[in-house]
Coordinates of C-alpha atoms in Angstrom, one line a residue:
Chain A
M29 CA -6.0 0.0 81.8
T30 CA -3.9 0.2 85.0
E31 CA -4.6 -1.0 88.5
S32 CA -5.9 2.4 89.6
A33 CA -8.9 1.8 87.3
H34 CA -10.2 -0.5 90.0
T35 CA -9.7 1.7 93.0
S36 CA -12.7 3.4 94.6
D37 CA -11.7 7.1 94.0
R38 CA -11.9 6.8 90.3
P39 CA -15.7 7.0 89.6
V40 CA -16.0 10.0 91.8
A41 CA -13.4 11.9 89.9
A42 CA -15.0 11.0 86.6
A43 CA -18.5 12.0 87.7
Q44 CA -17.8 15.7 87.9
P45 CA -16.8 17.5 84.7
L46 CA -13.1 18.5 84.7
P47 CA -12.6 22.3 85.0
G48 CA -11.7 23.9 81.7
R49 CA -12.5 20.9 79.5
R50 CA -12.6 22.0 75.9
S51 CA -15.4 21.2 73.5
R52 CA -14.9 18.3 71.2
R53 CA -14.1 20.4 68.2
A54 CA -11.5 22.4 70.1
R55 CA -9.9 19.1 71.2
V56 CA -9.8 17.7 67.7
W57 CA -8.3 20.9 66.4
R58 CA -5.6 20.8 69.2
V59 CA -4.6 17.3 68.1
L60 CA -4.6 18.2 64.4
R61 CA -2.5 21.3 65.0
K62 CA 0.3 19.2 66.4
A63 CA 0.1 16.6 63.5
P64 CA 3.2 16.3 61.4
P65 CA 3.2 17.7 57.9
T66 CA 2.9 14.2 56.4
A67 CA -0.4 13.6 58.2
W68 CA -1.7 17.0 57.1
F69 CA -0.8 16.2 53.6
G70 CA -2.6 12.8 53.9
L71 CA -5.8 14.4 55.3
I72 CA -5.9 17.1 52.7
V73 CA -5.5 14.6 49.9
I74 CA -8.2 12.3 51.3
G75 CA -10.5 15.3 51.6
L76 CA -9.8 16.2 48.0
Y77 CA -10.6 12.7 46.7
L78 CA -13.8 12.6 48.7
F79 CA -14.8 16.0 47.2
V80 CA -14.1 14.8 43.7
A81 CA -15.8 11.5 44.2
V82 CA -19.0 13.1 45.5
G83 CA -19.0 15.9 43.0
A84 CA -18.1 13.9 39.9
P85 CA -21.2 14.7 37.8
W86 CA -20.7 18.4 38.4
L87 CA -16.9 18.5 38.1
A88 CA -16.5 16.4 35.0
P89 CA -16.6 18.3 31.7
Y90 CA -18.0 15.3 29.8
P91 CA -20.1 12.2 30.6
E92 CA -18.3 9.1 31.9
S93 CA -18.4 6.9 28.9
E94 CA -19.4 9.0 25.9
L95 CA -17.3 9.2 22.8
V96 CA -16.6 12.9 22.5
G97 CA -13.6 13.0 20.1
G98 CA -11.0 11.0 18.2
A99 CA -8.9 8.3 19.8
F100 CA -5.7 9.4 21.7
E101 CA -6.2 13.2 21.1
P102 CA -3.3 15.2 22.7
W103 CA -3.6 17.4 25.8
G104 CA -4.9 20.9 25.8
G105 CA -7.7 22.7 23.9
Q106 CA -11.0 21.0 24.1
F107 CA -9.8 18.0 26.1
L108 CA -7.6 19.2 29.0
L109 CA -5.9 15.8 29.3
G110 CA -6.6 14.4 25.9
T111 CA -8.8 11.4 25.1
D112 CA -8.4 7.7 25.6
Q113 CA -8.2 4.8 23.1
L114 CA -11.8 5.1 22.1
G115 CA -12.1 8.9 22.2
R116 CA -13.5 9.4 25.7
D117 CA -12.4 12.5 27.7
M118 CA -9.5 11.5 29.9
L119 CA -10.1 14.1 32.6
S120 CA -13.8 13.1 33.0
R121 CA -13.0 9.5 33.3
L122 CA -10.3 10.2 35.9
I123 CA -12.9 12.2 37.9
Y124 CA -15.5 9.4 37.6
G125 CA -12.8 6.9 38.4
A126 CA -12.5 8.5 41.9
R127 CA -16.1 7.6 42.5
N128 CA -16.1 4.1 41.0
T129 CA -12.7 2.7 42.0
V130 CA -12.5 4.3 45.5
G131 CA -16.2 3.6 46.1
I132 CA -15.9 -0.1 45.3
A133 CA -12.7 -0.5 47.3
F134 CA -14.5 1.3 50.3
L135 CA -17.5 -1.0 50.0
T136 CA -15.3 -4.0 49.9
T137 CA -13.4 -3.0 53.0
M138 CA -16.6 -2.3 54.8
L139 CA -17.9 -5.7 54.0
S140 CA -14.7 -7.3 54.9
F141 CA -14.7 -5.6 58.3
L142 CA -18.4 -6.5 59.0
L143 CA -17.6 -10.1 58.2
G144 CA -14.1 -10.5 59.7
G145 CA -14.7 -8.2 62.6
G146 CA -18.0 -9.7 63.5
L147 CA -16.7 -13.3 63.4
G148 CA -13.5 -12.3 65.1
L149 CA -15.4 -10.8 68.1
M150 CA -17.7 -13.8 68.2
A151 CA -14.8 -16.2 68.2
A152 CA -13.1 -14.2 71.0
I153 CA -16.2 -14.0 73.2
S154 CA -17.6 -17.5 72.6
G155 CA -14.3 -19.4 72.4
G156 CA -14.6 -23.2 72.3
W157 CA -15.3 -25.1 69.1
L158 CA -16.5 -22.0 67.2
D159 CA -13.1 -20.3 67.8
Q160 CA -11.3 -23.4 66.7
V161 CA -13.2 -24.0 63.5
L162 CA -13.0 -20.3 62.4
G163 CA -9.3 -20.1 63.3
R164 CA -8.4 -23.2 61.3
A165 CA -10.5 -22.1 58.3
V166 CA -8.8 -18.8 58.3
D167 CA -5.4 -20.5 58.6
V168 CA -6.1 -22.4 55.4
L169 CA -7.5 -19.4 53.6
M170 CA -4.4 -17.4 54.5
S171 CA -2.0 -20.0 53.3
I172 CA -2.9 -19.2 49.7
P173 CA -1.7 -15.8 48.3
Q174 CA -4.7 -13.6 48.2
L175 CA -4.4 -12.5 44.5
I176 CA -3.9 -16.1 43.4
F177 CA -7.0 -17.2 45.3
A178 CA -9.0 -14.3 43.9
L179 CA -7.9 -15.2 40.4
V180 CA -9.1 -18.8 40.9
L181 CA -12.5 -17.7 42.2
L182 CA -13.0 -15.1 39.5
S183 CA -12.2 -17.6 36.8
I184 CA -15.0 -19.8 38.1
L185 CA -17.6 -17.2 39.0
G186 CA -16.8 -14.9 36.1
S187 CA -15.7 -11.3 36.8
S188 CA -18.5 -8.9 37.6
I189 CA -18.4 -6.0 40.1
V190 CA -20.5 -7.9 42.7
N191 CA -18.4 -11.0 42.4
L192 CA -15.3 -8.9 42.7
I193 CA -16.5 -7.2 45.9
V194 CA -17.6 -10.4 47.5
V195 CA -14.5 -12.4 46.6
I196 CA -12.1 -9.8 47.8
A197 CA -14.1 -9.0 50.9
V198 CA -14.2 -12.6 52.0
L199 CA -10.5 -13.2 51.3
D200 CA -9.5 -10.0 53.1
S201 CA -11.8 -10.6 56.1
T202 CA -9.3 -13.3 57.2
R203 CA -6.8 -10.7 58.2
V204 CA -9.5 -8.6 60.0
F205 CA -10.6 -11.8 61.8
R206 CA -7.1 -12.4 63.1
L207 CA -6.6 -8.9 64.3
S208 CA -10.1 -8.3 65.9
R209 CA -10.0 -11.7 67.6
S210 CA -6.6 -11.1 69.1
V211 CA -7.3 -7.6 70.4
A212 CA -10.7 -8.6 71.6
Q213 CA -9.2 -11.5 73.6
G214 CA -7.5 -9.0 75.8
V215 CA -10.8 -7.3 76.6
V216 CA -12.9 -10.4 77.0
V217 CA -11.2 -11.3 80.2
M218 CA -12.1 -7.9 81.8
D219 CA -14.4 -7.8 84.8
Y220 CA -17.0 -5.6 83.2
V221 CA -17.5 -8.1 80.4
E222 CA -18.0 -10.8 83.0
A223 CA -20.4 -8.5 84.7
A224 CA -22.4 -8.0 81.5
R225 CA -22.5 -11.7 80.9
L226 CA -23.7 -12.4 84.4
R227 CA -26.5 -9.9 84.2
G228 CA -27.6 -11.8 81.1
E229 CA -26.7 -9.6 78.2
K230 CA -26.8 -11.3 74.8
L231 CA -23.8 -11.8 72.5
P232 CA -24.6 -8.8 70.1
W233 CA -24.9 -6.5 73.1
I234 CA -21.6 -7.6 74.6
M235 CA -19.9 -7.3 71.1
R236 CA -21.2 -3.8 70.5
R237 CA -21.3 -2.1 73.9
E238 CA -18.5 -3.8 75.9
I239 CA -15.8 -5.0 73.4
L240 CA -16.0 -2.8 70.4
P241 CA -15.5 0.6 72.0
N242 CA -12.4 -0.7 73.7
I243 CA -10.7 -2.1 70.5
M244 CA -11.6 0.8 68.2
P245 CA -8.1 2.4 67.8
P246 CA -6.3 -0.7 66.3
L247 CA -9.4 -1.5 64.2
V248 CA -9.5 2.0 62.8
A249 CA -5.8 1.9 61.9
E250 CA -6.3 -1.5 60.4
F251 CA -9.2 -0.2 58.4
G252 CA -6.9 2.3 56.7
L253 CA -4.3 -0.3 55.9
R254 CA -6.9 -2.9 54.7
F255 CA -8.5 -0.2 52.5
C256 CA -5.1 0.4 50.9
F257 CA -4.5 -3.2 50.3
V258 CA -8.0 -3.8 48.9
F259 CA -7.7 -0.8 46.7
L260 CA -4.4 -2.0 45.3
T261 CA -5.7 -5.5 44.8
I262 CA -8.8 -4.3 43.0
S263 CA -6.7 -2.0 40.9
A264 CA -4.3 -4.8 40.1
L265 CA -7.2 -7.1 39.0
S266 CA -8.7 -4.3 36.9
F267 CA -5.3 -3.7 35.4
L268 CA -5.1 -7.4 34.5
G269 CA -8.5 -7.1 32.8
L270 CA -10.3 -9.2 35.5
G271 CA -11.8 -6.6 37.7
I272 CA -14.0 -3.6 37.0
K273 CA -15.1 -3.9 33.3
P274 CA -15.6 -1.2 30.7
P275 CA -17.3 1.1 30.1
T276 CA -17.2 1.9 33.8
A277 CA -14.4 4.4 34.4
D278 CA -11.8 2.8 36.6
W279 CA -8.2 3.7 37.2
G280 CA -6.7 0.2 36.9
S281 CA -8.3 -0.6 33.6
M282 CA -7.6 3.0 32.3
V283 CA -3.9 2.3 32.8
R284 CA -4.2 -1.0 30.9
D285 CA -6.2 0.5 28.0
N286 CA -3.8 3.4 27.4
A287 CA -0.5 1.7 28.2
A288 CA 0.5 1.8 24.5
L289 CA 1.0 5.6 24.8
I290 CA 3.9 5.1 27.2
T291 CA 6.1 3.9 24.3
Y292 CA 5.6 7.3 22.7
G293 CA 6.7 9.1 25.8
D294 CA 3.2 10.3 26.7
V295 CA 2.6 10.4 30.5
T296 CA -1.2 10.1 30.2
P297 CA -1.4 6.4 31.4
L298 CA 0.6 7.3 34.4
L299 CA -2.1 9.7 35.6
P300 CA -4.7 7.1 36.8
A301 CA -1.8 5.0 38.2
G302 CA -0.5 8.0 40.0
A303 CA -4.0 8.8 41.3
I304 CA -4.1 5.3 42.9
A305 CA -0.6 5.7 44.4
L306 CA -1.4 9.2 45.8
L307 CA -4.5 8.1 47.7
T308 CA -2.7 5.0 49.2
V309 CA 0.3 7.1 50.2
A310 CA -2.1 9.6 51.8
V311 CA -4.0 7.0 53.8
N312 CA -0.8 5.4 54.8
F313 CA 0.6 8.7 56.1
V314 CA -2.6 9.3 58.2
V315 CA -2.6 5.7 59.6
D316 CA 1.1 6.1 60.5
W317 CA 0.4 9.2 62.5
F318 CA -2.8 7.7 64.0
L319 CA -0.9 4.6 65.1
H320 CA 1.8 6.8 66.6
K321 CA -0.8 8.8 68.5
T322 CA -2.9 5.9 69.9
S323 CA 0.1 3.6 70.7
G324 CA 1.2 6.2 73.2
L325 CA 4.9 6.8 73.8
R326 CA 6.2 3.5 72.5
E327 CA 9.2 4.8 70.7
Chain B
M4 CA 14.2 -37.2 70.1
N5 CA 16.0 -33.9 69.8
P6 CA 13.5 -31.2 70.5
V7 CA 14.6 -29.1 67.5
L8 CA 14.3 -32.0 65.1
R9 CA 10.8 -32.8 66.5
T10 CA 9.6 -29.3 66.1
I11 CA 10.9 -29.2 62.5
L12 CA 9.2 -32.5 61.7
Q13 CA 5.9 -31.1 63.2
R14 CA 6.1 -28.0 61.0
L15 CA 6.9 -30.2 57.9
G16 CA 3.8 -32.3 58.6
L17 CA 1.7 -29.2 59.1
G18 CA 3.0 -27.7 55.8
I19 CA 2.1 -30.9 53.9
A20 CA -1.3 -31.0 55.5
T21 CA -1.9 -27.4 54.5
L22 CA -0.9 -28.1 51.0
F23 CA -3.3 -31.1 50.9
V24 CA -6.2 -29.0 52.2
V25 CA -5.3 -26.2 49.7
S26 CA -5.4 -28.7 46.9
I27 CA -8.8 -29.9 48.0
I28 CA -10.1 -26.3 48.0
I29 CA -8.6 -25.6 44.6
S30 CA -10.2 -28.7 43.2
L31 CA -13.6 -28.1 44.9
T32 CA -14.0 -24.6 43.7
I33 CA -15.3 -26.2 40.5
E34 CA -18.4 -27.1 42.4
M35 CA -19.3 -23.4 42.4
L36 CA -19.3 -23.3 38.6
P37 CA -22.4 -21.5 37.3
G38 CA -24.6 -23.7 35.1
D39 CA -23.9 -21.9 31.8
F40 CA -20.2 -22.4 32.1
A41 CA -19.8 -24.9 29.2
R42 CA -21.5 -22.4 26.9
A43 CA -19.2 -19.6 28.2
V44 CA -16.2 -21.7 27.2
L45 CA -17.5 -23.2 24.0
G46 CA -19.3 -20.2 22.7
Q47 CA -23.0 -19.6 22.2
S48 CA -23.2 -21.7 19.0
A49 CA -22.2 -25.0 20.8
T50 CA -24.7 -27.8 20.2
P51 CA -26.2 -29.6 23.3
E52 CA -24.2 -32.6 22.3
T53 CA -20.9 -30.8 22.4
V54 CA -21.9 -29.3 25.8
A55 CA -22.7 -32.7 27.2
A56 CA -19.4 -34.1 25.8
F57 CA -17.5 -31.2 27.3
Q58 CA -19.1 -31.6 30.7
R59 CA -18.3 -35.3 30.6
E60 CA -14.7 -34.5 29.7
I61 CA -14.1 -32.1 32.5
G62 CA -15.7 -34.6 34.9
L63 CA -18.8 -32.7 35.9
D64 CA -20.8 -35.9 35.7
R65 CA -18.6 -37.6 38.4
S66 CA -18.7 -37.0 42.1
P67 CA -16.3 -34.3 43.5
V68 CA -14.5 -36.9 45.5
V69 CA -13.7 -39.1 42.5
R70 CA -12.8 -36.0 40.5
Y71 CA -10.4 -34.8 43.2
F72 CA -8.6 -38.1 43.5
N73 CA -8.3 -38.3 39.7
W74 CA -6.8 -34.9 39.6
I75 CA -4.5 -35.1 42.6
S76 CA -3.1 -38.5 41.6
G77 CA -2.4 -37.0 38.2
V78 CA -0.7 -34.0 39.8
L79 CA 1.5 -36.3 42.0
R80 CA 2.7 -37.9 38.8
G81 CA 3.3 -34.6 37.2
D82 CA 0.2 -34.6 35.1
F83 CA -2.0 -31.5 35.6
G84 CA -4.6 -32.5 33.0
E85 CA -5.4 -30.9 29.7
S86 CA -6.1 -27.3 28.8
Y87 CA -9.7 -26.5 27.8
A88 CA -8.2 -24.8 24.8
S89 CA -8.0 -28.3 23.4
A90 CA -11.3 -29.5 24.7
G91 CA -14.4 -29.1 22.5
S92 CA -12.3 -29.0 19.4
L93 CA -12.5 -32.4 17.7
A94 CA -9.1 -32.1 16.1
G95 CA -6.7 -34.1 18.2
H96 CA -4.5 -31.2 19.2
R97 CA -4.1 -31.7 22.9
R98 CA -2.3 -29.3 25.1
L99 CA -1.1 -30.6 28.5
V100 CA -1.1 -28.2 31.3
A101 CA 2.1 -29.5 32.7
E102 CA 3.9 -28.7 29.4
M103 CA 2.5 -25.2 29.4
I104 CA 3.5 -24.5 33.1
G105 CA 7.0 -26.1 33.1
P106 CA 9.1 -23.8 30.9
R107 CA 7.2 -20.7 32.2
L108 CA 7.8 -21.7 35.8
L109 CA 11.5 -21.7 35.1
N110 CA 11.3 -18.2 33.5
T111 CA 9.4 -16.9 36.6
L112 CA 11.9 -18.4 39.0
F113 CA 14.7 -16.8 37.0
L114 CA 13.0 -13.4 37.2
A115 CA 12.1 -13.8 40.9
G116 CA 15.6 -15.2 41.7
A117 CA 17.3 -12.2 40.1
A118 CA 15.1 -9.8 42.0
A119 CA 15.7 -11.6 45.3
L120 CA 19.4 -11.7 44.7
I121 CA 19.5 -7.9 44.6
A122 CA 16.8 -7.1 47.0
V123 CA 17.7 -9.2 50.0
P124 CA 21.2 -7.8 50.7
L125 CA 20.2 -4.3 49.8
S126 CA 17.1 -4.2 52.1
L127 CA 18.9 -5.8 55.0
F128 CA 21.6 -3.2 54.8
L129 CA 19.1 -0.3 54.6
G130 CA 17.0 -1.8 57.4
F131 CA 20.0 -2.2 59.6
M132 CA 21.2 1.3 59.0
A133 CA 17.8 2.8 59.5
A134 CA 17.4 0.9 62.8
L135 CA 20.9 1.9 64.1
Y136 CA 20.5 5.6 63.1
R137 CA 16.9 5.8 64.2
N138 CA 15.1 9.1 63.9
S139 CA 18.1 10.5 61.9
F140 CA 17.5 12.3 58.6
F141 CA 18.5 9.1 56.8
D142 CA 15.9 7.1 58.7
R143 CA 13.2 9.5 57.9
A144 CA 14.0 9.8 54.3
V145 CA 14.2 6.0 53.8
N146 CA 10.9 5.8 55.7
V147 CA 9.0 8.2 53.4
V148 CA 10.5 6.7 50.2
S149 CA 9.7 3.2 51.2
L150 CA 6.1 4.1 52.3
T151 CA 5.6 5.7 48.9
S152 CA 7.0 2.7 47.1
I153 CA 4.7 0.3 49.1
S154 CA 1.7 2.4 48.4
S155 CA 2.2 2.5 44.6
P156 CA 0.6 -0.2 42.5
E157 CA 3.3 -2.4 40.9
F158 CA 2.2 -1.3 37.4
F159 CA 2.7 2.4 38.3
L160 CA 6.4 1.8 39.3
A161 CA 6.8 -0.4 36.2
Y162 CA 5.5 2.2 33.8
I163 CA 7.5 5.0 35.4
L164 CA 10.6 2.8 34.9
I165 CA 9.6 2.1 31.3
M166 CA 9.0 5.8 30.8
F167 CA 12.5 6.8 31.9
L168 CA 14.7 3.9 31.3
A169 CA 13.3 2.6 28.0
V170 CA 11.6 5.6 26.3
K171 CA 13.3 8.8 27.4
F172 CA 16.7 7.2 27.9
P173 CA 16.7 3.9 25.9
I174 CA 19.0 1.9 28.1
F175 CA 16.8 -1.1 28.6
V176 CA 13.9 -2.6 26.6
S177 CA 10.3 -2.5 27.7
L178 CA 9.3 -5.9 26.3
A179 CA 11.0 -8.6 28.4
S180 CA 10.7 -11.4 25.9
I181 CA 13.2 -14.1 26.4
T182 CA 13.7 -17.3 24.3
P183 CA 15.2 -20.6 25.5
N184 CA 18.4 -20.3 23.6
M185 CA 19.3 -16.7 24.4
P186 CA 22.8 -15.9 25.8
F187 CA 22.7 -15.4 29.5
L188 CA 23.8 -11.7 29.4
D189 CA 21.1 -10.9 26.8
R190 CA 18.6 -12.4 29.1
L191 CA 19.7 -10.3 32.0
H192 CA 19.4 -7.2 29.9
A193 CA 15.9 -8.2 28.8
I194 CA 14.7 -8.7 32.3
A195 CA 16.4 -5.7 33.8
L196 CA 13.3 -3.5 34.1
P197 CA 10.9 -6.2 35.5
T198 CA 13.6 -7.1 38.0
L199 CA 14.1 -3.5 39.0
T200 CA 10.4 -3.1 39.5
L201 CA 10.2 -6.1 41.8
V202 CA 13.3 -5.0 43.7
L203 CA 11.7 -1.6 44.3
V204 CA 8.5 -3.2 45.7
I205 CA 10.1 -5.8 48.0
V206 CA 13.0 -3.7 49.2
A207 CA 10.5 -1.3 50.6
H208 CA 8.6 -4.0 52.5
M209 CA 11.7 -5.9 53.6
M210 CA 13.6 -2.9 54.7
R211 CA 10.7 -1.7 56.9
M212 CA 10.2 -5.1 58.4
T213 CA 13.9 -5.5 59.1
R214 CA 14.0 -2.1 60.7
A215 CA 11.1 -2.9 63.0
A216 CA 12.6 -6.3 63.9
I217 CA 16.0 -4.8 64.8
I218 CA 14.5 -1.9 66.8
N219 CA 12.4 -4.4 68.7
L220 CA 15.4 -6.4 69.5
L221 CA 17.6 -3.4 70.5
A222 CA 14.9 -2.5 73.0
S223 CA 15.3 -5.8 74.9
P224 CA 16.8 -5.8 78.4
Y225 CA 19.9 -7.9 77.6
I226 CA 21.0 -5.4 75.0
E227 CA 20.6 -2.7 77.5
M228 CA 22.6 -4.8 80.0
S229 CA 25.5 -5.4 77.5
R230 CA 25.6 -1.6 76.8
L231 CA 25.7 -0.8 80.5
K232 CA 28.5 -3.2 81.2
G233 CA 30.5 -1.2 78.6
A234 CA 30.6 -3.4 75.5
R235 CA 31.6 -1.6 72.3
P236 CA 28.7 -0.8 70.0
M237 CA 30.0 -3.2 67.3
Q238 CA 30.3 -6.0 69.9
V239 CA 26.8 -5.4 71.1
I240 CA 25.4 -5.8 67.6
L241 CA 27.5 -8.8 66.5
R242 CA 27.7 -10.8 69.7
H243 CA 24.5 -10.0 71.5
A244 CA 22.0 -8.8 68.9
L245 CA 22.8 -10.8 65.8
P246 CA 22.3 -14.3 67.1
N247 CA 18.8 -13.4 68.1
A248 CA 18.1 -11.4 65.0
W249 CA 18.5 -14.3 62.6
A250 CA 15.0 -15.5 63.3
P251 CA 13.1 -12.3 62.6
I252 CA 15.3 -11.6 59.6
A253 CA 14.8 -15.0 58.1
N254 CA 11.1 -14.5 58.6
V255 CA 11.2 -11.2 56.9
I256 CA 13.1 -12.6 53.9
A257 CA 10.8 -15.6 53.5
L258 CA 7.7 -13.5 53.8
N259 CA 8.9 -11.1 51.2
L260 CA 10.0 -13.9 48.8
A261 CA 6.5 -15.2 49.2
Y262 CA 5.2 -11.8 48.4
L263 CA 7.4 -11.8 45.4
V264 CA 5.6 -14.9 44.1
V265 CA 2.4 -12.8 43.9
G266 CA 3.9 -9.5 42.8
V267 CA 5.4 -11.3 39.8
V268 CA 1.9 -11.7 38.3
V269 CA 1.3 -8.1 37.6
V270 CA 4.9 -7.3 36.6
E271 CA 4.9 -10.2 34.1
V272 CA 1.8 -8.8 32.4
V273 CA 3.2 -5.3 32.2
F274 CA 6.4 -6.5 30.5
T275 CA 4.8 -9.3 28.6
Y276 CA 7.3 -11.7 30.2
P277 CA 6.6 -15.3 29.4
G278 CA 6.2 -16.5 33.0
I279 CA 3.6 -18.5 34.9
G280 CA 1.8 -15.4 36.2
Q281 CA 0.9 -14.2 32.7
L282 CA -0.2 -17.8 31.8
M283 CA -2.5 -17.7 34.8
V284 CA -4.0 -14.4 34.0
D285 CA -4.6 -15.5 30.4
A286 CA -6.2 -18.7 31.6
V287 CA -8.5 -16.8 34.0
S288 CA -9.8 -14.5 31.3
K289 CA -10.4 -17.5 29.0
R290 CA -11.7 -19.4 32.0
D291 CA -9.4 -22.3 31.3
L292 CA -9.8 -24.1 34.6
P293 CA -7.2 -26.8 34.5
V294 CA -4.5 -24.3 33.7
V295 CA -5.8 -22.0 36.5
Q296 CA -5.8 -24.8 38.9
G297 CA -2.4 -26.0 38.0
C298 CA -0.9 -22.4 38.3
A299 CA -2.7 -21.8 41.6
L300 CA -1.3 -25.1 43.0
V301 CA 2.2 -24.1 41.9
F302 CA 1.8 -20.6 43.4
A303 CA 0.3 -21.9 46.6
G304 CA 2.9 -24.6 46.9
T305 CA 5.8 -22.1 46.6
Y306 CA 4.1 -19.8 49.1
I307 CA 3.6 -22.5 51.6
L308 CA 7.1 -23.9 51.1
L309 CA 8.7 -20.4 51.7
N310 CA 6.7 -19.9 54.9
L311 CA 7.7 -23.3 56.0
L312 CA 11.3 -22.5 55.4
A313 CA 11.0 -19.4 57.4
D314 CA 9.5 -21.4 60.3
I315 CA 12.3 -23.9 60.2
V316 CA 15.0 -21.2 60.1
T317 CA 13.3 -19.5 63.0
I318 CA 13.4 -22.7 65.0
V319 CA 17.0 -23.7 64.1
S320 CA 18.3 -20.2 64.8
N321 CA 16.6 -19.9 68.2
P322 CA 19.3 -20.1 70.9
R323 CA 16.7 -20.9 73.5
L324 CA 15.7 -24.0 71.6
L325 CA 19.2 -25.0 70.5
H326 CA 20.6 -25.0 74.1
P327 CA 17.8 -26.4 76.2
R328 CA 18.4 -26.3 79.9

């Protein structure tokens, strides 16, 4: 967004297609090829998780919550990773966990962005009392640690998956609100937003067509980070026995249920915990690289 | 009035106001109680009379305003009300929330304090080194390790530590149970693993934030200026960078100590440490609201206090505010 954007020769140059411009796919490939190994690692891991989450019913050797053997059977043989405390196949539950845990965390993050992002843009565009009221409300919500607030709300509403998603999404949307409001404020003062206002466009149109495309990069990066945070919070709550409830296969509660095995030197409970860690590491690596790319040559 | 003092007083007022609003929110969340709550606490076999008596006891028949003032005036006198564990039962065994929270809060502060004592100097050192030797191998290695540590759930780190330091090589114990009359050294031995877990988590955060703060600072023009005029590297850091670095560093420390307050919840449950976090989790699963509210208020209070402290240190250490023109 430099001064030259306003000079008259710019639109002419943009009107004619540049010679030798590559197709979209080729451009994406070019960027990817130059990505550092950490980013590649992250992308591959995320792809793998998606594959497992989508293909869970076909990949898992046993159903999600059926008792197929004795409790705590060892690895190998009929059950590749043994069975859990009730005799359900560990590997199958790990695979279904990818679908449940990651799916719920993703839904929550989406909801949080719809809420926080929407309100943030509205506050930035409208300003005035709406901005003030929302800003102060968010200040107060953010002055209580998120996990503590979630615990209070869940103790009152009772813990079910819907409650979990709504509570975490609302609490997390405060951060999204802050970010989207502050980045949108830089765009709201632009001439083209003023022009859209003057020609009588409504608020949703300005939000979607004028502001949003210009603040996408920071929001996408934030989405990755918020997803990690939400994912870890939900896992922590499930681990504490207050999140996703059995018999739904979920990584956090799987760690809790099988934790006793650790004292016998069995690594099985570490698998779901490791699955959580691996995905967050992968997302973080990709976000790191993405931030580096979109922020230009800051360092 | 001195401008520094005035700003500090303003922040203090703001902090108290926030705490007040937070207490209102914590108290008002009861309004969202679903109708069948009394039965959920008392069990399905409760008679309508017991339910009515219970609802009267927890004050559902009074207006929220009256209930709030009853609660908050009690809290200000150190009385957090009674646990539901005693409500409903006709036997006169009453459990006061304050008595439940008190000793456990001390245990938690002990654990968090031990973790902070190790983590703060360590992470400041690592952060400084990473910033000074930016893009070196050391910097990259620390970056990857800390990113991995941040991304792992606390219980993952905790169980890995148990696996290696308590089961494979039994150096420490996996159950951090401490009693009031335990010798100090035994206590330290008992909390070694939870402390180590917390240290791992917050060192990663704190180190990354310190690194970012220092790099940000070293990029400012006056540092460039002092380099260009030929000051020695050590002098640049100590005389020019450090006075301005206190503010961001204090911020980093306070933010992470505040984070510690929350991180302690999961770690306490893993190691069955008798702290306030475990108390709160138990109370939430039993839906014991007075205990939940009491714990939440204590947590929120600590959190707000630490952030306030960071604000004040930032103001006090700001050379521009201290030497107004």
